Short mmCIF file of C-alpha atoms and ligand atoms in Angstrom, two decimals:
data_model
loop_
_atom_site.label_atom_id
_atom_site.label_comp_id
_atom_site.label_asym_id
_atom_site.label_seq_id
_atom_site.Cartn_x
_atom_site.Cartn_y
_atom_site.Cartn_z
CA UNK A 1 -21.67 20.83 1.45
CA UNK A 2 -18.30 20.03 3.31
CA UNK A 3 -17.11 16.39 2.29
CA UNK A 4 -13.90 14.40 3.00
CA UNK A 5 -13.25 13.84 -0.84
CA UNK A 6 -9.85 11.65 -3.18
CA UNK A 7 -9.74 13.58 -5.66
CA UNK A 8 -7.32 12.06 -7.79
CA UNK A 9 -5.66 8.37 -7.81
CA UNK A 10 -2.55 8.82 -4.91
CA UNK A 11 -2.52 9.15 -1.16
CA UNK A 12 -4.97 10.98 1.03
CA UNK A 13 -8.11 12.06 0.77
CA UNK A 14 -9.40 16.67 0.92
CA UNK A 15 -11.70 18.16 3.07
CA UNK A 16 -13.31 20.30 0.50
CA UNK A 17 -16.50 22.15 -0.61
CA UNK A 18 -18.66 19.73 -2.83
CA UNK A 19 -22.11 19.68 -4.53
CA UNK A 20 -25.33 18.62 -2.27
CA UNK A 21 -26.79 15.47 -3.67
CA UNK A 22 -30.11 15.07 -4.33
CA UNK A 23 -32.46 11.60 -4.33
CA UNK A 24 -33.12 10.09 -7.18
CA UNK A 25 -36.12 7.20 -7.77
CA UNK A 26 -36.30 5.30 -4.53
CA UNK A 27 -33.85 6.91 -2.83
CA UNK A 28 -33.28 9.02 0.33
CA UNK A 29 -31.24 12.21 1.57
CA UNK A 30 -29.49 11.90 4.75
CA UNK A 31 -27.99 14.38 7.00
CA UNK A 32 -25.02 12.31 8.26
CA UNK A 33 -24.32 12.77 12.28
CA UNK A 34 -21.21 10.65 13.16
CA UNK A 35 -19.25 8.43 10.17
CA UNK A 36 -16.71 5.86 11.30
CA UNK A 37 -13.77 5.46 9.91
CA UNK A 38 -13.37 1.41 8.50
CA UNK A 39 -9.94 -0.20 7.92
CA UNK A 40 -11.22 0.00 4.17
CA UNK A 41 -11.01 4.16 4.47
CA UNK A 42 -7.38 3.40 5.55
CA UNK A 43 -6.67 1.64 2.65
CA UNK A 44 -8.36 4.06 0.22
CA UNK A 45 -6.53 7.12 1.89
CA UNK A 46 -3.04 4.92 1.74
CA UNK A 47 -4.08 3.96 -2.17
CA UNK A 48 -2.52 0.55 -1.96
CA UNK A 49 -3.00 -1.66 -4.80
CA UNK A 50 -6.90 -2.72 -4.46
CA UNK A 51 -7.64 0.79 -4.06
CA UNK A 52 -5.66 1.61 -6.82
CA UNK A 53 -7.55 -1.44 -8.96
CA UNK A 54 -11.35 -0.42 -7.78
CA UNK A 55 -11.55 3.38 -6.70
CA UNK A 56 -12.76 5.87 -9.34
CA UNK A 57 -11.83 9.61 -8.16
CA UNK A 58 -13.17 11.99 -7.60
CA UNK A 59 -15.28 10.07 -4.98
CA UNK A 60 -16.71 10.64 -1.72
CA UNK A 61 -14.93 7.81 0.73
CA UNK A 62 -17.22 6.41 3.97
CA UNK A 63 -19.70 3.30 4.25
CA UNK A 64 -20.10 3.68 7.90
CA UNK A 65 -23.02 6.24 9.67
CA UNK A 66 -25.98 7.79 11.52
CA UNK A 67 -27.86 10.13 9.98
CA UNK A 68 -31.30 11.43 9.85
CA UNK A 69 -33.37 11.72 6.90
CA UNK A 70 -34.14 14.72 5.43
CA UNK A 71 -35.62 14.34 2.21
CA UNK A 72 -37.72 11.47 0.52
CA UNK A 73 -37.10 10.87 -3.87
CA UNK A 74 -40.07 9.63 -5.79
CA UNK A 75 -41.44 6.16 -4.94
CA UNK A 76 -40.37 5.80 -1.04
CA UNK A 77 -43.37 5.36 1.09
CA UNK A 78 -41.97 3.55 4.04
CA UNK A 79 -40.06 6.00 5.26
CA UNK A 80 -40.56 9.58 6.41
CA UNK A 81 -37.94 12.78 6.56
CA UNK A 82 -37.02 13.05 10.23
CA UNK A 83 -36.47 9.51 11.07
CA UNK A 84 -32.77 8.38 12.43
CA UNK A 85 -30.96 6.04 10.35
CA UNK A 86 -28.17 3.36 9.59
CA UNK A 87 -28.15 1.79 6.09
CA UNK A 88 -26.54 -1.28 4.62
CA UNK A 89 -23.88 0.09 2.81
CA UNK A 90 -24.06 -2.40 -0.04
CA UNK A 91 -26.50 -2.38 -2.38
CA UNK A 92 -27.63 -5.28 -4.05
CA UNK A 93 -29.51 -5.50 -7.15
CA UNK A 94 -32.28 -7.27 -5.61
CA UNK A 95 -32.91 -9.98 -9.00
CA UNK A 96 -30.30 -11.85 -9.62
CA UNK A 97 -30.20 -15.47 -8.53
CA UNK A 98 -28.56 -14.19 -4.84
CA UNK A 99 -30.83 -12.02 -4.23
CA UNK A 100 -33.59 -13.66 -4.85
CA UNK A 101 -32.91 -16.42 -2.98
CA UNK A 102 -32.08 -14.32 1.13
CA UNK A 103 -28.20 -14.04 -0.25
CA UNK A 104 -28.29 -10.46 -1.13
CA UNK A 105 -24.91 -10.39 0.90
CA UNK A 106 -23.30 -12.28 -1.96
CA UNK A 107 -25.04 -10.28 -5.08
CA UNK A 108 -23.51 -10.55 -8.14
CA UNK A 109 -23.90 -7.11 -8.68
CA UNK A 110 -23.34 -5.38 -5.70
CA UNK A 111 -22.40 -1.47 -5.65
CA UNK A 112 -20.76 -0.23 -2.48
CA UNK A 113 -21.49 3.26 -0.84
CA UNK A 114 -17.78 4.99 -0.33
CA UNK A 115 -16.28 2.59 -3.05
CA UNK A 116 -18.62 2.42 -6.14
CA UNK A 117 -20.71 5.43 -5.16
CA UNK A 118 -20.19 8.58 -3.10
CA UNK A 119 -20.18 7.73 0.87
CA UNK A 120 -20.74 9.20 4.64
CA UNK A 121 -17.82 11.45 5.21
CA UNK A 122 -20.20 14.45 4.10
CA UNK A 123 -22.87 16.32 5.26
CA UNK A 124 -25.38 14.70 3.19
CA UNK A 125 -26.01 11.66 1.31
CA UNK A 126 -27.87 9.60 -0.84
CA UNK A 127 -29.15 5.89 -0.12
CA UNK A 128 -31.40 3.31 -1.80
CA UNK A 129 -34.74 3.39 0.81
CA UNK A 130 -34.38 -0.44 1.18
CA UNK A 131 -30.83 -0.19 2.42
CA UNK A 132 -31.71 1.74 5.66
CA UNK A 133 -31.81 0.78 9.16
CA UNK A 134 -34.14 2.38 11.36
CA UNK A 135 -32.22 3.24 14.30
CA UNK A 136 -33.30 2.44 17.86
CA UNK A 137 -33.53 5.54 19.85
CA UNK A 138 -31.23 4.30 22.76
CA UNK A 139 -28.66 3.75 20.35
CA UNK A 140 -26.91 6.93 19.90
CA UNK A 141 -25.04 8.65 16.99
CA UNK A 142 -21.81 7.28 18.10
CA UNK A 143 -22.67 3.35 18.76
CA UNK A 144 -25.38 3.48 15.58
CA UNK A 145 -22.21 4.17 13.47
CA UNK A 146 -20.80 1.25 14.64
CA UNK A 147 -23.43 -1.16 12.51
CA UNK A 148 -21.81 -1.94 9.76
CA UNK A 149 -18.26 -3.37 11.52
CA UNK A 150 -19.70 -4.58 14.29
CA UNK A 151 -22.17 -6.66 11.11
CA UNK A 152 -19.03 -7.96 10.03
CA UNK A 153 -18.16 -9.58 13.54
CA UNK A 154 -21.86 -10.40 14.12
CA UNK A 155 -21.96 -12.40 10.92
CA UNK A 156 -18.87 -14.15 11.20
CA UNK A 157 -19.56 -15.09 14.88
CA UNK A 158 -22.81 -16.31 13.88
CA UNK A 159 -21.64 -18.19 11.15
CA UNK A 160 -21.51 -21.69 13.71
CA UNK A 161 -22.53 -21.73 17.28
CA UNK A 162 -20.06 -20.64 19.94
CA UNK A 163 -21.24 -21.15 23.40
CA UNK A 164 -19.51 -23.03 25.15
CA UNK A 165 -16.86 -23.82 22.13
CA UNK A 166 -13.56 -23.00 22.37
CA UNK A 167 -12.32 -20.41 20.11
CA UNK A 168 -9.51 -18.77 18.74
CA UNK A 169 -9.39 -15.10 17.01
CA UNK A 170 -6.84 -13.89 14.99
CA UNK A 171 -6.50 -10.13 14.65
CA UNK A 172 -8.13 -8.23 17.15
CA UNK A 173 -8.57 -5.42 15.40
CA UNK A 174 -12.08 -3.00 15.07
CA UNK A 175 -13.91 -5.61 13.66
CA UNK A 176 -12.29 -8.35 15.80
CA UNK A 177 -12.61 -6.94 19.01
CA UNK A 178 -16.49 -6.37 18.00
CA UNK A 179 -16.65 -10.19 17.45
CA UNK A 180 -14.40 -11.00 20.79
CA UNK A 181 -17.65 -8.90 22.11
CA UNK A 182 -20.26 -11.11 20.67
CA UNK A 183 -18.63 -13.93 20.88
CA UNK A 184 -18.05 -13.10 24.77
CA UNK A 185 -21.11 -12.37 25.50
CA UNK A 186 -22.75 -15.71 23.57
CA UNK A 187 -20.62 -17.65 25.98
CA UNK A 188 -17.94 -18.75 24.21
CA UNK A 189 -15.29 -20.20 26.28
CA UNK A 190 -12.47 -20.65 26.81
CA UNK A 191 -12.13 -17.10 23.83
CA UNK A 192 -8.31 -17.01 22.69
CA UNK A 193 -6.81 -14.00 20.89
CA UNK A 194 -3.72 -13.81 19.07
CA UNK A 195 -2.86 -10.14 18.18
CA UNK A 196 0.30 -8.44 17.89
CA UNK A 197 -0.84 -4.82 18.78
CA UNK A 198 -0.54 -4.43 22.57
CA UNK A 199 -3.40 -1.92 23.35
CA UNK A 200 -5.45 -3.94 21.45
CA UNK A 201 -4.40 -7.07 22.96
CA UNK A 202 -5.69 -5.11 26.25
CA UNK A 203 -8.79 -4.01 24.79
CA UNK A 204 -9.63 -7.90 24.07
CA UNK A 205 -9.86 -8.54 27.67
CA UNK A 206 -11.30 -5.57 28.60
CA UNK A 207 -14.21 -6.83 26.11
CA UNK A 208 -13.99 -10.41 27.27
CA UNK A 209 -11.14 -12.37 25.79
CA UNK A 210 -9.32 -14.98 28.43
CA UNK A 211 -6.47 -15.12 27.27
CA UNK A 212 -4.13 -13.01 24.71
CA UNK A 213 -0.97 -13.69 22.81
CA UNK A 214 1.74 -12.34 20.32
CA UNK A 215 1.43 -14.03 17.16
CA UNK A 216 5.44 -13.82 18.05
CA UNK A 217 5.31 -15.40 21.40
CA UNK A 218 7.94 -18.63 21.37
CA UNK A 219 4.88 -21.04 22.95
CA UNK A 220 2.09 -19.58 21.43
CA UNK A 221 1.22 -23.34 19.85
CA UNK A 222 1.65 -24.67 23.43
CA UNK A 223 -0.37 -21.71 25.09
CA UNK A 224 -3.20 -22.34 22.62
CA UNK A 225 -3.37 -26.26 22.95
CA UNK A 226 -3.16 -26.25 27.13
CA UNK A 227 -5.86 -24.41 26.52
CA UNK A 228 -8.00 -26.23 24.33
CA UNK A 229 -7.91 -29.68 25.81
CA UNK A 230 -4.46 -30.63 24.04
CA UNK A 231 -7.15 -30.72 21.08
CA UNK A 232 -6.56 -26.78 19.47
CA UNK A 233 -9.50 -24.47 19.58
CA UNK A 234 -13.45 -25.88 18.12
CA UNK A 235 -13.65 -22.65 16.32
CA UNK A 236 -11.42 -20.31 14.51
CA UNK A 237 -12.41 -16.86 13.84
CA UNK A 238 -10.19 -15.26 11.60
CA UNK A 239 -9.85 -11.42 11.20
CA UNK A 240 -6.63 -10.43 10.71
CA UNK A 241 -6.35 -11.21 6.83
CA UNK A 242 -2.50 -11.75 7.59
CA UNK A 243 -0.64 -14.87 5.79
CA UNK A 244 0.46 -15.98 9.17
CA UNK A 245 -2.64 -15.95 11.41
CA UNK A 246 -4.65 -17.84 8.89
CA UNK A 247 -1.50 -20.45 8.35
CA UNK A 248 -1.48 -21.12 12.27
CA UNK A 249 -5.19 -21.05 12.96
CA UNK A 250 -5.74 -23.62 10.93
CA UNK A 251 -3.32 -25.59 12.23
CA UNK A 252 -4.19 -25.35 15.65
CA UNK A 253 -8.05 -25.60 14.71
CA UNK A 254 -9.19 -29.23 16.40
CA UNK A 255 -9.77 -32.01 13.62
CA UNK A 256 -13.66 -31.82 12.51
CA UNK A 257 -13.42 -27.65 13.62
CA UNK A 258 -14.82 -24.81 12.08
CA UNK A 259 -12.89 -21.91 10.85
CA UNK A 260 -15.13 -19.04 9.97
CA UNK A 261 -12.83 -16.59 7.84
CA UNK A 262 -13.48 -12.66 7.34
CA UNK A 263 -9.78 -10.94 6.69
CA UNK A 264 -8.86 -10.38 3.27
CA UNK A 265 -5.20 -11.15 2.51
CA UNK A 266 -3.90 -8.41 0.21
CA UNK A 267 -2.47 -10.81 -1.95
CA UNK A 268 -2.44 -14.90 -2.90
CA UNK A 269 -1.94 -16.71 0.03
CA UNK A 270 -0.44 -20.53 0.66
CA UNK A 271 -2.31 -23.33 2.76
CA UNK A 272 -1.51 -26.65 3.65
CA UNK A 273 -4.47 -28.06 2.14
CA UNK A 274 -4.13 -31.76 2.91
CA UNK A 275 -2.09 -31.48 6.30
CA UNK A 276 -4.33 -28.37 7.51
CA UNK A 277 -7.75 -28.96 6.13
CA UNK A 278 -8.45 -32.24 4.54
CA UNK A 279 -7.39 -34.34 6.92
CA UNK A 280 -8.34 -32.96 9.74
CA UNK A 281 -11.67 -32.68 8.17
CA UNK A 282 -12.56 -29.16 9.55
CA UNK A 283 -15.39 -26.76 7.72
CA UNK A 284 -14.09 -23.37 6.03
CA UNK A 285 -16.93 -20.90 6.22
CA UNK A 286 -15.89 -17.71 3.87
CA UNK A 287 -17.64 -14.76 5.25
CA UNK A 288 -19.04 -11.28 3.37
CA UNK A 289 -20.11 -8.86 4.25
CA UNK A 290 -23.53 -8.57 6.46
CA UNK A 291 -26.83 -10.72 5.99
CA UNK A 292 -29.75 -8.61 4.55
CA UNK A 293 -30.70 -8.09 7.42
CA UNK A 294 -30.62 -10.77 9.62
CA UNK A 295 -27.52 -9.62 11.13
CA UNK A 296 -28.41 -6.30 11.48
CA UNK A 297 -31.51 -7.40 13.84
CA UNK A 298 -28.52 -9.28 15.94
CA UNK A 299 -26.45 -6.29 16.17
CA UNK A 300 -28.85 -4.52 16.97
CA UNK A 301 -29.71 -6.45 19.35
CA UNK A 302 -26.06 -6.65 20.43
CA UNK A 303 -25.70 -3.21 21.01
CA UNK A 304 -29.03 -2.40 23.40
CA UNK A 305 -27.53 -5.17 25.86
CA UNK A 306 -24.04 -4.79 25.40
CA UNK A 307 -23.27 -1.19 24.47
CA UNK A 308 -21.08 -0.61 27.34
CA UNK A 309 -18.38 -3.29 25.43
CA UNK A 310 -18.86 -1.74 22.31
CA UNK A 311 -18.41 1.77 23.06
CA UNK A 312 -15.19 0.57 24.84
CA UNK A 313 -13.73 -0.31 20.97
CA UNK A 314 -14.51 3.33 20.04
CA UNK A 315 -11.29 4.87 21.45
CA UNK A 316 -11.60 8.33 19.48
CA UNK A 317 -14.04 10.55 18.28
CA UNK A 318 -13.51 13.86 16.64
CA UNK A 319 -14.59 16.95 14.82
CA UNK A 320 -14.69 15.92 10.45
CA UNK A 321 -12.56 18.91 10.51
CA UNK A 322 -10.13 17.04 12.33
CA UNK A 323 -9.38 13.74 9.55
CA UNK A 324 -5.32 14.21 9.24
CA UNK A 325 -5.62 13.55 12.84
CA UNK A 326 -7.74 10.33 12.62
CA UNK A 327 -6.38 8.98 10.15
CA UNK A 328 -2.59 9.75 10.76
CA UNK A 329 -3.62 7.65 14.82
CA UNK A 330 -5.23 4.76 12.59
CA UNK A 331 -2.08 4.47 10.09
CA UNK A 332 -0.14 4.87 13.33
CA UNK A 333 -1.81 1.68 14.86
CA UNK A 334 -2.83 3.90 17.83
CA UNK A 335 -6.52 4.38 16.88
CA UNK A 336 -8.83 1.39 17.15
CA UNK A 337 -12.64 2.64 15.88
CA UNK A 338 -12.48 6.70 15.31
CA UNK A 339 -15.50 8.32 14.79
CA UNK A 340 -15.87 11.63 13.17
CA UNK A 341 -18.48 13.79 14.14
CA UNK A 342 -20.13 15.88 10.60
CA UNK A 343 -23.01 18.14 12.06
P1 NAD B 401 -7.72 -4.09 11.08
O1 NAD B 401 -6.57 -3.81 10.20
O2 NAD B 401 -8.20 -3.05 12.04
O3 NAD B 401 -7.46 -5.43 11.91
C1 NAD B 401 -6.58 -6.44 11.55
C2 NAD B 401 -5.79 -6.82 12.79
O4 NAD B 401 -4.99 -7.96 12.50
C3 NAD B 401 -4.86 -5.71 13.27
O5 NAD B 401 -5.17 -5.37 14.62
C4 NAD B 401 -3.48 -6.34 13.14
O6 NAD B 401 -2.60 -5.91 14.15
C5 NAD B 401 -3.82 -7.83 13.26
N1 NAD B 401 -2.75 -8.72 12.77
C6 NAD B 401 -1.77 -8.46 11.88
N2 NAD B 401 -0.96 -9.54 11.78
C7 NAD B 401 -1.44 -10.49 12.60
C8 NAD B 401 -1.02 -11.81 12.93
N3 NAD B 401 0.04 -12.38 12.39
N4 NAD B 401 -1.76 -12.50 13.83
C9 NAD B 401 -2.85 -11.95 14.40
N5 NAD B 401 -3.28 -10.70 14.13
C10 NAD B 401 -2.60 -9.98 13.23
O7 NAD B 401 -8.92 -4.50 10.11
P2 NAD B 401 -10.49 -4.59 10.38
O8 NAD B 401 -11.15 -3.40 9.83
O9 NAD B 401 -10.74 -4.99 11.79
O10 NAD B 401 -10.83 -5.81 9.38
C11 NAD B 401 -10.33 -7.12 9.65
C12 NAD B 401 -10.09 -7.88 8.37
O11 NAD B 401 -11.35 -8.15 7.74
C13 NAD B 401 -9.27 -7.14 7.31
O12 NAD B 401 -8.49 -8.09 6.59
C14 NAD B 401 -10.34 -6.56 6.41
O13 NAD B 401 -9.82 -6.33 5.09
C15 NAD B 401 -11.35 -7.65 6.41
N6 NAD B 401 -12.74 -7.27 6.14
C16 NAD B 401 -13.50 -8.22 5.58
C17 NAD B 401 -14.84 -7.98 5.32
C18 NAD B 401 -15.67 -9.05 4.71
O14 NAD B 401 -16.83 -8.77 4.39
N7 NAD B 401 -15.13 -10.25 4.54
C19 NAD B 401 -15.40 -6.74 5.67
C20 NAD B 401 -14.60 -5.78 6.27
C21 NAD B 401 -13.26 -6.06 6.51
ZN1 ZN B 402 -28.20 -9.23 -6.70
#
C-alpha cells in the first residue's frame, strides 16, 4: 500500500510503497479516505527536538482521519466492515487507575497512532475497536477528519463555561480557530484573539472572534482591558504554546479567572507565579488531549450545526500524492488545516 512514511531520524517524511497491515486481537482495518495534517505532523516532518526524543523510524506519521472499515480481527463484535469511521487516536490501556476512573485522556500508558504506532497517512490502517468513532453520515470525509483537532478545542473550551464570559485566545491557529468556533457559537462574548499570523487573524472573525490583535501591537494591554470591563478577560484560552502569549494572558486574565491551557511550549517556560497567579487567585486548568468520549459526542455535535465554520478552517485539500506541497504551505505559515485526500 502507498504510505507517507520517516524513514530514518532527520527531516521529511517518503511517499513510498509499504506492507498492508493486518488486525490483530480486537482490532480493525481501515481504508483511510481523507487524513489531516496536525501541527504535530509538522513537527515530526521538521524533526525538532521532541520528535527527535519520541519518534522511532521507520514509522507511519498521521493521527487524524475518515476511513471505512474493511476488515474485523478476532474478538470485535460491535462493529461491522463497511461502516464509516473516526477513531481516538490515543489509546489507553483501559486499567490503570485513569482509566478506570472516566480519565482515559490522562492514561498512564497511553500509545499514540502516528507517534508510538503506525498512523493515517496510508491507505490502510489498524485501530483498537474501542477507539473508533462511528461517523455521522452528514459529516463528510473532509469535516470527519477534522475530529481529533477540533477535540482539542472542544475540550479546552469546555473545560469552564463560556457564555457570556469574556475571553481571550492566544494563538489562533488550527486548533484555535476550532475553539474561537465553539467558543463563538456557545456565546462567549466579548471573544478576543491575539495572533500574529494575519490570514489567520482574518479567519478568527470570519469564525466569530470580535476583535483581533498582534501579539506586537503597542496597546494590545489597553485594547484587551477596554474590552473587558478595565477587569482583563474571565477566561483565557491558551493555544499558542508560545512563552509570550501564556506570559501576557495571564496577566491580563481578571483576578479569580480561569485560564484553560492547551499549547505546549517546546521548552521550560518562566511565570510570575505570585504576581500572575497567586494573587490574583485565578484557576489553571492543564488540558490533554480529548475526553473518552465525552468530547467527541460535543464535536460531533459541533460539527452537524456548525459545519459551515469549520469547513471555513480547512483552507486546503489535496491529492496524498501531493505532501511536499502541504507541508512546504504549513511550514510556510500559509496553510491553516490541509487535508490530504488517500483513496
Ligand atoms: P499551530 O502551530 O497551528 O498554532 C499555534 C498558533 O500560535 C500559530 O498560529 C502561531 O502563529 C500562534 N502564535 C505564535 N506566537 C504567538 C504569540 N506570541 N501570541 C499569540 N499567538 C502566537 O498549532 P496547533 O496545531 O493549532 O496547536 C496549538 C498548540 O496546542 C500547540 O502548542 C500544540 O503543540 C498544542 N497541542 C496540544 C495538545 C494537547 O493535548 N494539550 C494537542 C494538540 C496540540
Ligand atoms: Zn490507562
Amino acid at each position: 500500500m502507498k504510505a507517507l512514511v520517516k524513514e530514518q531520524r532527520g527531516t521529511g517524511l517518503s511517499l513510498r510503497d509499504s506492507e498492508k497491515p493486518r488486525p490483530g486481537e480486537g482490532e480493525v482495518m481501515i481504508m483511510v479516505k481523507a487524513a489531516g495534517i496536525c501541527g504535530t505532523d509538522v513537527h515530526i516532518w521538521n524533526w525538532d527536538k521532541w520528535s527527535e526524543s519520541r519518534i522511532k523510524p521507520p514509522l507511519i506519521t498521521g493521527h487524524e482521519f475518515a476511513g471505512i472499515v474493511c476488515e474485523t480481527g478476532p474478538g470485535v463484535q460491535h462493529i461491522s466492515p463497511g461502516q464509516r469511521v473516526s477513531a481516538e487516536g490515543h489509546i489507553a490501556c483501559g486499567v490503570c487507575e485513569f482509566c478506570r476512573t472516566g480519565q482515559a485522556h490522562i492514561c498512564r500508558d497511553v500509545e499514540i497512532i502516528g507517534i508510538d504506532r503506525n498512523g493515517c497517512f496510508a491507505e490502510y490502517l489498524t485501530v483498537d475497536a474501542r477507539n473508533l468513532w462511528p461517523l455521522h453520515d452528514a459529516i463528510d470525509d473532509h469535516l470527519a477528519a477534522t475530529f481529533d483537532p477540533a477535540g482539542n478545542a472542544m475540550h479546552t473550551v469546555m473545560a469552564e463555561p463560556v457564555a457570556g464570559k469574556s475571553v481571550l485566545l492566544t494563538g489562533a491557529g488550527a486548533i484555535g480557530l476550532f475553539a474561537v468556533a465553539i467558543a463563538g457559537s456557545l456565546g462567549a462574548e466579548p471573544l478576543i484573539v491575539i495572533e500574529p499570523n494575519e490570514r489567520k487573524r482574518q479567519l478568527a472573525l470570519e469564525v466569530g472572534a470580535d476583535y483581533t490583535l498582534d501579539p506586537a501591537a503597542p496597546n494590545l494591554a489597553e485594547t484587551v482591558l477596554d474590552a473587558t470591563e478595565g477587569l482583563g478577560p474571565n477566561i483565557l484560552l491558551e493555544m499558542s504554546g508560545n512563552q509570550h502569549a501564556i506570559t501576557s494572558g495571564l496577566r491580563l486574565l481578571r483576578n479569580g479567572g480561569t485560564a484553560s491551557m492547551l499549547g505546549i511550549p517546546s521548552k521550560e517556560i518562566t511565570i510570575d507565579w505570585a504576581r500572575d497567579v497567586i494573587f490574583k487567585g485565578i484557576t489553571i486548568r492543564a488540558i490533554n488531549g480529548r475526553r473518552m468520549f465525552d468530547t467527541w459526542f460535543q464535536t460531533q455535535n459541533f460539527l452537524l450545526k456548525h459545519g459551515e465554520l469549520a469547513r471555513k478552517i480547512i483552507t486546503h485539500t489535496m491529492p496524498i500524492d501531493d505532501y511536499l506541497h502541504a507541508f512546504d504551505l504549513l511550514n510556510r505559515g500559509e496553510a491553516v488545516k490541509t487535508i490530504l485526500d488517500v483513496a
